[in-house]
Coordinates of C-alpha atoms in Angstrom, one line a residue:
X530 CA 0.0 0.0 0.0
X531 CA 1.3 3.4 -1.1
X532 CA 2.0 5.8 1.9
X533 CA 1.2 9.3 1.7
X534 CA 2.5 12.4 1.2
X535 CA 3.1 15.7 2.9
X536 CA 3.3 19.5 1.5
X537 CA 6.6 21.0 0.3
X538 CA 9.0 22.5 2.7
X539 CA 12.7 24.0 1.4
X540 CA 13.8 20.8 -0.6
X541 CA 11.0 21.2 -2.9
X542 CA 12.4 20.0 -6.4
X543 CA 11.3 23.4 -8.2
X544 CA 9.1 23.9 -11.0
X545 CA 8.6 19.7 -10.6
X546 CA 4.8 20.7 -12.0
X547 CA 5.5 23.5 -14.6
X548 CA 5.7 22.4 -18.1
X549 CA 6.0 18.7 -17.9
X550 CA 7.6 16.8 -20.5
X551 CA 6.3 13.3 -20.4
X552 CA 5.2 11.1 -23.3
X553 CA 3.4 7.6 -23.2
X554 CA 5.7 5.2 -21.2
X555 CA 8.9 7.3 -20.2
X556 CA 8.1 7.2 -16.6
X557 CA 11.3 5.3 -15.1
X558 CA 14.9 6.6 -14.4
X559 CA 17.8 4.0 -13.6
X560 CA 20.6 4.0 -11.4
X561 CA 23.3 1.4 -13.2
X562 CA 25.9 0.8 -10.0
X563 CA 28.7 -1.1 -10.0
X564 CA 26.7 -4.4 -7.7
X565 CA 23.4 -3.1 -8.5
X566 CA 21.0 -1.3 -10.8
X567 CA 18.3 0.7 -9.7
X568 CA 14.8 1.5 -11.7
X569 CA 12.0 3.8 -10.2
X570 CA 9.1 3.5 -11.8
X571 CA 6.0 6.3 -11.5
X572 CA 2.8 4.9 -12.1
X573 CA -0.2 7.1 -12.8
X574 CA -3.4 6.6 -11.8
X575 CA -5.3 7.8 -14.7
X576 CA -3.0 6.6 -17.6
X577 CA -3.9 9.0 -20.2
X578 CA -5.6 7.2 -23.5
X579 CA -4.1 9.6 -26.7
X580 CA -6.5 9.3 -29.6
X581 CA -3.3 10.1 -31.4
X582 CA -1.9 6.7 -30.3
X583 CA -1.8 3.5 -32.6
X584 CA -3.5 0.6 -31.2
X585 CA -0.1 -1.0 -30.7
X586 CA 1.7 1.8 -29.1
X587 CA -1.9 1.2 -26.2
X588 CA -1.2 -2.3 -26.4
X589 CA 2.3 -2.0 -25.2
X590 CA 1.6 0.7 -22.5
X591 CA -1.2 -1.9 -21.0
X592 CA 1.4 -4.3 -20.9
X593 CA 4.3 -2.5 -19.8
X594 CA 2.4 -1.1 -16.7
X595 CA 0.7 -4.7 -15.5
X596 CA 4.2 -6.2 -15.3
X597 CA 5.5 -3.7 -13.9
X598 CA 3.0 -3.1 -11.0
X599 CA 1.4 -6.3 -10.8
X600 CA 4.6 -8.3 -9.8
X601 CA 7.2 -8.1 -6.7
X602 CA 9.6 -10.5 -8.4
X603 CA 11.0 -10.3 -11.9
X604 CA 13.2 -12.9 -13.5
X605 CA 15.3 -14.8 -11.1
X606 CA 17.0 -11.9 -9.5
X607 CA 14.7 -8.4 -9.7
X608 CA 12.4 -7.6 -6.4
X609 CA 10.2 -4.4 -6.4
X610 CA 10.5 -3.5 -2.7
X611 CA 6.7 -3.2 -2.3
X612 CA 7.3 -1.3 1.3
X613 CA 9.3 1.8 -0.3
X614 CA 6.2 2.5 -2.5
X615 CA 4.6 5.9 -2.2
X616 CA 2.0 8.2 -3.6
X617 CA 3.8 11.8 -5.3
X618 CA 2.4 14.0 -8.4
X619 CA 4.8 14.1 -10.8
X620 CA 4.0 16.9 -13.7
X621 CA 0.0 16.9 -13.8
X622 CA -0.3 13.1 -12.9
X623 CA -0.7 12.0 -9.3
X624 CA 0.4 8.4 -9.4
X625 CA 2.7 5.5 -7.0
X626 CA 6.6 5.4 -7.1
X627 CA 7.5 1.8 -7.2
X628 CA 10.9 0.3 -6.4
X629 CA 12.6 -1.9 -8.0
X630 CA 16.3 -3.6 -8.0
X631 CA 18.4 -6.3 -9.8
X632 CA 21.9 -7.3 -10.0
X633 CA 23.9 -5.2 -12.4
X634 CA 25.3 -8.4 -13.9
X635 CA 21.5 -9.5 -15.0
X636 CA 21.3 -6.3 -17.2
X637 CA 21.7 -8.7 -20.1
X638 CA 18.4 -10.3 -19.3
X639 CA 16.9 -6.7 -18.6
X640 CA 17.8 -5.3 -21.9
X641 CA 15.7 -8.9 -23.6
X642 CA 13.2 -7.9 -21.3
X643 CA 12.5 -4.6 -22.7
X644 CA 12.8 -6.0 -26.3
X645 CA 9.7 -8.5 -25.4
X646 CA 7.6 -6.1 -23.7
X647 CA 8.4 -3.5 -26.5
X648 CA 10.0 -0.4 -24.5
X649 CA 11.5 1.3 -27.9
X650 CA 7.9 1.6 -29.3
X651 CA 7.2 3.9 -26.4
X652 CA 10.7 6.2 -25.7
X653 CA 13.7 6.7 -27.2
X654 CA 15.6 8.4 -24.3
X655 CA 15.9 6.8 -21.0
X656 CA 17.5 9.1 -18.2
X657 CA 20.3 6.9 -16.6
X658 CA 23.1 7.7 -14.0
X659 CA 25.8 5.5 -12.2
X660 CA 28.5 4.2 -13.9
X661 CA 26.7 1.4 -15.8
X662 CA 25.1 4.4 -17.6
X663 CA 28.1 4.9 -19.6
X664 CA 29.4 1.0 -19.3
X665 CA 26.0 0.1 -20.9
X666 CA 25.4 2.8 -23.3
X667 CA 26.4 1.0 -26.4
X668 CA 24.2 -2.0 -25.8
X669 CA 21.1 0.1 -25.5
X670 CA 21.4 2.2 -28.4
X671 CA 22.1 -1.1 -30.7
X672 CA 20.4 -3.6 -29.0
X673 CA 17.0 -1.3 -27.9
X674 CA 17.9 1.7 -30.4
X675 CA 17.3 3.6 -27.1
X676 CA 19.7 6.5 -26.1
X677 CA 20.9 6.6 -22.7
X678 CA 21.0 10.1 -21.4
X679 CA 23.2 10.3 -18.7
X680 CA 22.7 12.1 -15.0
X681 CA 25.7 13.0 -13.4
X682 CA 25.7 10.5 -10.3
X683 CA 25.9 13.1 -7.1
X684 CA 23.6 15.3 -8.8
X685 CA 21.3 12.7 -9.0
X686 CA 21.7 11.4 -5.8
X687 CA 21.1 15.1 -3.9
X688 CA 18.8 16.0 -5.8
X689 CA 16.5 12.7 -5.2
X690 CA 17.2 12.8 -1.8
X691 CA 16.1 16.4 -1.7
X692 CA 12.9 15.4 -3.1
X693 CA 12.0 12.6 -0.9
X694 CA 12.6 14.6 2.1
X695 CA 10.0 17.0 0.7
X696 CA 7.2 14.6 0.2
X697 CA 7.6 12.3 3.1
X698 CA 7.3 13.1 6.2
X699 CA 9.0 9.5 7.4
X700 CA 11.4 9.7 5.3
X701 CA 14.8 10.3 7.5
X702 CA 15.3 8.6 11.1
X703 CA 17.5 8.0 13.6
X704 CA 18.7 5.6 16.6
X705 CA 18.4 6.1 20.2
X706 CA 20.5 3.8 22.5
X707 CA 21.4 2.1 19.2
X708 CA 23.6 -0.3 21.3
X709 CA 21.3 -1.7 23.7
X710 CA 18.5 -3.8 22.3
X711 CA 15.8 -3.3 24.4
X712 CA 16.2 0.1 24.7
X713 CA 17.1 1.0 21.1
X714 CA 14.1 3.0 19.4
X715 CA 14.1 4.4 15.6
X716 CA 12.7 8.1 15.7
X717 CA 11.3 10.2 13.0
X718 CA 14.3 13.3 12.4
X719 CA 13.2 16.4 11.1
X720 CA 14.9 17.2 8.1
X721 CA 12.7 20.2 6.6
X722 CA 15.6 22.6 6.7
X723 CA 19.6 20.5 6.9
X724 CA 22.2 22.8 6.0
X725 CA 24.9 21.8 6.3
X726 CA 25.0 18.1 6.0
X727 CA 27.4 15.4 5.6
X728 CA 26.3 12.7 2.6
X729 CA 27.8 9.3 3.0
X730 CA 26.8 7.7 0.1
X731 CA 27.7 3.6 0.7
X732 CA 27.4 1.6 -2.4
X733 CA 30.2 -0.8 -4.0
X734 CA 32.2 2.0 -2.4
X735 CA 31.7 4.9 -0.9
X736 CA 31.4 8.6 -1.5
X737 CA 31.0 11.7 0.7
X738 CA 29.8 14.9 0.1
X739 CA 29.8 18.2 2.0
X740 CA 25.7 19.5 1.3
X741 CA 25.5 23.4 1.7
X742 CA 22.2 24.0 -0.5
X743 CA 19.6 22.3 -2.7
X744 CA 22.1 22.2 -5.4
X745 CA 25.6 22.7 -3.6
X746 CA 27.7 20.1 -2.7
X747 CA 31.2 19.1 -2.6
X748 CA 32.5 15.8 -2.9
X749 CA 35.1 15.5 -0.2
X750 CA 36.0 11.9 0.4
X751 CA 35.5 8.6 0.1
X752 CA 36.8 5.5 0.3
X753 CA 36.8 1.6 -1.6
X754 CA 35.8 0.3 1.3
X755 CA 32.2 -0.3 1.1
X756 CA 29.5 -2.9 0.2
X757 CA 30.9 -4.8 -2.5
X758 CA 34.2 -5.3 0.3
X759 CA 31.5 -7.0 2.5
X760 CA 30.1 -8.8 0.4
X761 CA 33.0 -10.0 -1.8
X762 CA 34.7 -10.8 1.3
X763 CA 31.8 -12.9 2.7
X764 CA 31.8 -15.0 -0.3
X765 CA 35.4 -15.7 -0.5
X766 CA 35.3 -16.5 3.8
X767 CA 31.7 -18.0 4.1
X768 CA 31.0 -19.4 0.4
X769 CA 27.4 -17.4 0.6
X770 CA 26.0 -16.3 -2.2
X771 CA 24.0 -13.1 -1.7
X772 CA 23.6 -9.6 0.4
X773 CA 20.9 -11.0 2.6
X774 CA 22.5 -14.5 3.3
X775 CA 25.9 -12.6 4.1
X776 CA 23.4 -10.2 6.4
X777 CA 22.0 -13.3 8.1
X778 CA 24.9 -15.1 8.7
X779 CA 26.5 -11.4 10.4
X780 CA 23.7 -11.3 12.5
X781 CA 24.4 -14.5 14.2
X782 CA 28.0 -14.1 14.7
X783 CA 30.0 -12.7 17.1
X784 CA 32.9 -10.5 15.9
X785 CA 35.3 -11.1 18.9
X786 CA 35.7 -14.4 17.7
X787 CA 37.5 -13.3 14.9
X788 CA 38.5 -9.3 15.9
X789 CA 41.2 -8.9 18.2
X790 CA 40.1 -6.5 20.8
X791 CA 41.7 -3.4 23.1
X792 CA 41.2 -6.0 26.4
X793 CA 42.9 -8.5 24.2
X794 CA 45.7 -6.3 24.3
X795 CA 45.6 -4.4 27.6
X796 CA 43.8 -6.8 29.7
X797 CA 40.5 -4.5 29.8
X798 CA 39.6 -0.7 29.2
X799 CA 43.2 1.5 27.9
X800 CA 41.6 4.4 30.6
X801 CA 44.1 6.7 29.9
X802 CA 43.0 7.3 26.2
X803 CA 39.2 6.8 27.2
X804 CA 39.6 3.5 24.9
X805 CA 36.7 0.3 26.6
X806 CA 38.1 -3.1 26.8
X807 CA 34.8 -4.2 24.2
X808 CA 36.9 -1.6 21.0
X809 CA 38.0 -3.4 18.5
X810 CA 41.8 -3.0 17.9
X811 CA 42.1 -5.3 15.1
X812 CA 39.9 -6.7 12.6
X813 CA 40.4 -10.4 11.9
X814 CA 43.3 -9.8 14.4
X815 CA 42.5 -13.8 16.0
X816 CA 42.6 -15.3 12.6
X817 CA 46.4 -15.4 13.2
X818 CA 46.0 -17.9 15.9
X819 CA 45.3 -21.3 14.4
X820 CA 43.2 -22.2 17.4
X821 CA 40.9 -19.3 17.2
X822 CA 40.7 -19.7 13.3
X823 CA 40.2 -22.9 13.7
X824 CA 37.0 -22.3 16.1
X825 CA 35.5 -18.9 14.0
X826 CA 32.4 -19.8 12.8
X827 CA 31.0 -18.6 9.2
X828 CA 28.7 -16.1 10.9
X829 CA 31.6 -15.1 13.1
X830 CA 33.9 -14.5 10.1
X831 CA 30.9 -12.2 8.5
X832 CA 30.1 -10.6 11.4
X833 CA 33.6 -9.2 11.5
X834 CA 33.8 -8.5 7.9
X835 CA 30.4 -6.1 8.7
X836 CA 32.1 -4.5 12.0
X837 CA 35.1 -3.9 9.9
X838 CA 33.5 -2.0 6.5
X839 CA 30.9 -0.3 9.0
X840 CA 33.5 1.0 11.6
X841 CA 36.3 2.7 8.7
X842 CA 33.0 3.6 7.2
X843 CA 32.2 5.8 10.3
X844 CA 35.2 6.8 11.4
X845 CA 36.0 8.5 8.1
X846 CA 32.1 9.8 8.2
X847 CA 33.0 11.5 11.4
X848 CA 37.0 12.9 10.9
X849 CA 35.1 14.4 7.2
X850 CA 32.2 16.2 9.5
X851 CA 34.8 17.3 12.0
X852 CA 37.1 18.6 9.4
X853 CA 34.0 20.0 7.9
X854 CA 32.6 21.6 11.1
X855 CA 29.6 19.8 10.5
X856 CA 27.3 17.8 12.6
X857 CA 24.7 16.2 10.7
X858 CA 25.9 13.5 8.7
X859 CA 23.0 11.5 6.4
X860 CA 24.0 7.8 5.5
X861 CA 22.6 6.5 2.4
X862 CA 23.3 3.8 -0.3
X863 CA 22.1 -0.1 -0.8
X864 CA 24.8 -1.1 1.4
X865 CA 21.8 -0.3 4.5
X866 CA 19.5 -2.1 2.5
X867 CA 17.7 -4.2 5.2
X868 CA 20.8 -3.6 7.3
X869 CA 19.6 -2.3 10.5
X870 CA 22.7 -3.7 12.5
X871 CA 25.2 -1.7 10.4
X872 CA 22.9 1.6 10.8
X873 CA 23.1 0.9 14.6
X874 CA 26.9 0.1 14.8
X875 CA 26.7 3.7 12.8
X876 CA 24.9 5.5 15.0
X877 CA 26.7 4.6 18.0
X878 CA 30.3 5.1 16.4
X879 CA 29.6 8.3 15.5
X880 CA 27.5 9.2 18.7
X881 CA 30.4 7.8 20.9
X882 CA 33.4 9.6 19.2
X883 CA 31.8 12.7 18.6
X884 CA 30.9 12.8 22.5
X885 CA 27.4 13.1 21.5
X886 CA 28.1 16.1 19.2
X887 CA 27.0 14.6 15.6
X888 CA 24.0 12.7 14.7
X889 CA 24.0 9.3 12.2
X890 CA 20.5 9.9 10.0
X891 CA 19.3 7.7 8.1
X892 CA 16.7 7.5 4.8
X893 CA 13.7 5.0 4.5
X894 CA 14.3 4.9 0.4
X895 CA 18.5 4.0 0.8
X896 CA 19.8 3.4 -2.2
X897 CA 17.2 4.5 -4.8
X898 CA 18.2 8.2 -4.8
X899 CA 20.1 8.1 -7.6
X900 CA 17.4 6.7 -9.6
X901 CA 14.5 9.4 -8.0
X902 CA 17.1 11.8 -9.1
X903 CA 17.3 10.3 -13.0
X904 CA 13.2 10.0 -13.0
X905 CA 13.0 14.1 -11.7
X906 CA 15.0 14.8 -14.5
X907 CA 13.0 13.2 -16.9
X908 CA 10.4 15.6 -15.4
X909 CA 11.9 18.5 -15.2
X910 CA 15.6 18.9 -16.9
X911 CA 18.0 21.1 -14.7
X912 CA 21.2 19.6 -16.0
X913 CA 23.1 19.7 -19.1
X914 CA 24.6 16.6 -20.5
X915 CA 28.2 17.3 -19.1
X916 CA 28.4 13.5 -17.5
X917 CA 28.7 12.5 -20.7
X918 CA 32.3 13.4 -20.9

């Protein structure tokens, strides 16, 4: 069921209604990462029925938006994430969002599945951003005769951020005693007006960007440390096979098993530098000991593997904000897709090392900003093509 939306506030996307330029089925945008590829899809409620139109060109549209819609599961690896979806007006339609993902390596089979359902007979431009926007562009334009316009990736990503902030009032969160379990509670944040704010953007890798204004931001960071280092490590240690079966696994584990700690070392806390026994001093630091090798389990060895991306994740989040003077720092990207353990390692790393002074926030939507971002811009064009280079 589609949630609903509020009214604007100062991340309005502007002029979103003015002018729209939309034409019978060119109501997606993609996001093309490096692991995985991102489509939003804007579904009207009223699809408009041009007497203009051949009986084909209705045909396809007909089909297009059942299979779209009227699944949760596409091929053997796409998933619309049915809980993301939400109500919006885009131009002069009011319509759904729907959500949906794949793994970048199945764009093959995506590219034979718009030939079957006949996507050229309906658009000839898709707006794309993300890497596999340029890695893909070829295959498209001969395969689909479809030309890829490309979205510069941060833009994108702001500027759907930006937007989903200004139409949902759940949209951003954060944790409170993220540590404890039963004390732990995810609260609303209000983002209505959040300059200055730290973006950490955690996909494959990782970008971060100091935000100043609805379209100011500096990229000043980042690291190649991110999700695809969790999950490529969990496959070569565990032999899984997936995000959520390395999730799974990390949830079960303990990281001590395989993390050499600061009471490994010291015997307990290091007081002098305000450093608790419980601090991990070195990740994977046992796995030197045959004995302790010997007895880490597969959810031991991915629970270290997430403690160890989630913690350099932080700690660079935090030195960036510091350097930065900033306190607010909004985590975003698939690698907190159904990851609520990483969000709360998050918030307490960079609650405890900021002595309270920053805040971890994070977005209900994750890692589809990008692709909101590609779909506004279908809309409503603000960019010129200068990705392209």
């Amino acid at each position: 069921m589609a949630k609903s939306v509020r009214g604007s506030s100062d991340l309005t996307d502007d002029h979103l209604n003015e002018h729209p330029v939309i034409t019978p089925f060119t109501w997606f945008g993609l996001d093309v990462g490096g692991s995985l590829t991102k489509l939003v899809y804007f579904e009207p409620e009223n699809i408009p029925d041009d007497d203009d139109q051949s009986s084909e060109i209705k045909k396809a549209i007909r089909i297009i938006h059942k299979y779209l819609s009227g699944n949760t599961a596409y091929g053997d690896s796409g998933v619309r994430d049915t809980h993301l979806e939400i109500k919006t007006q885009l131009g002069e339609y009011t319509g759904s969002m729907h959500f949906i993902r794949f793994p970048t390596a199945a764009m093959p089979a995506f590219i034979e599945l718009a030939k079957s359902k006949n996507f050229p007979l309906l658009a000839t431009t898709i707006c794309a951003t993300g890497g596999g926007a340029h890695k893909f562009s070829n295959e498209y334009e001969t395969q689909l005769k479809m030309k890829l316009r490309k979205i510069d990736e941060l833009s994108s990503l702001i500027r759907g951020i930006h937007y989903m902030e200004s139409i949902n009032h759940n949209e951003s969160f954060y944790f409170t005693s993220p540590t404890i379990k039963e004390k732990c509670q995810k609260l609303n944040y209000n983002f209505v007006h959040p300059y200055p704010y730290l973006c950490v953007n955690m996909g494959s890798g990782v970008s971060i960007l100091a935000v100043t204004g609805p379209k100011t931001f500096t990229r000043i960071g980042g690291t190649s440390i991110g999700g695809a280092t969790f999950l490529g490590l969990c496959c070569a240690l565990t032999g899984c096979n997936s995000f959520e079966e390395a999730l799974e696994l990390a949830s079960q584990g303990d990281n001590a098993k395989c993390d050499k700690l600061v009471s490994d070392i010291y015997g307990g806390d290091y007081k002098k530098f305000g450093l608790p026994g419980h601090l991990v001093a070195s990740s994977f630091g046992h796995m030197m000991d045959p004995e302790k090798s010997k007895a880490a389990s597969r959810a031991d060895l991915a629970r270290s593997c997430l403690a160890m991306v989630t913690y350099n994740i932080s700690s660079l989040a935090r030195l960036n904000a510091e350097k930065q003077g900033i306190e607010n720092v909004v985590f975003v990207g698939n690698f907190l897709r159904k990851n609520t353990l990483s969000m709360r390692l998050i918030a307490h790393a960079m609650n405890y090392w900021s002595n309270g002074s920053m805040k971890a926030i994070f977005l209900e939507h994750e890692g589809y900003f990008g692709a909101i971002g590609s779909l506004l811009e279908l809309i409503n064009p603000q960019y010129d093509d200068t990705s392209e280079s």
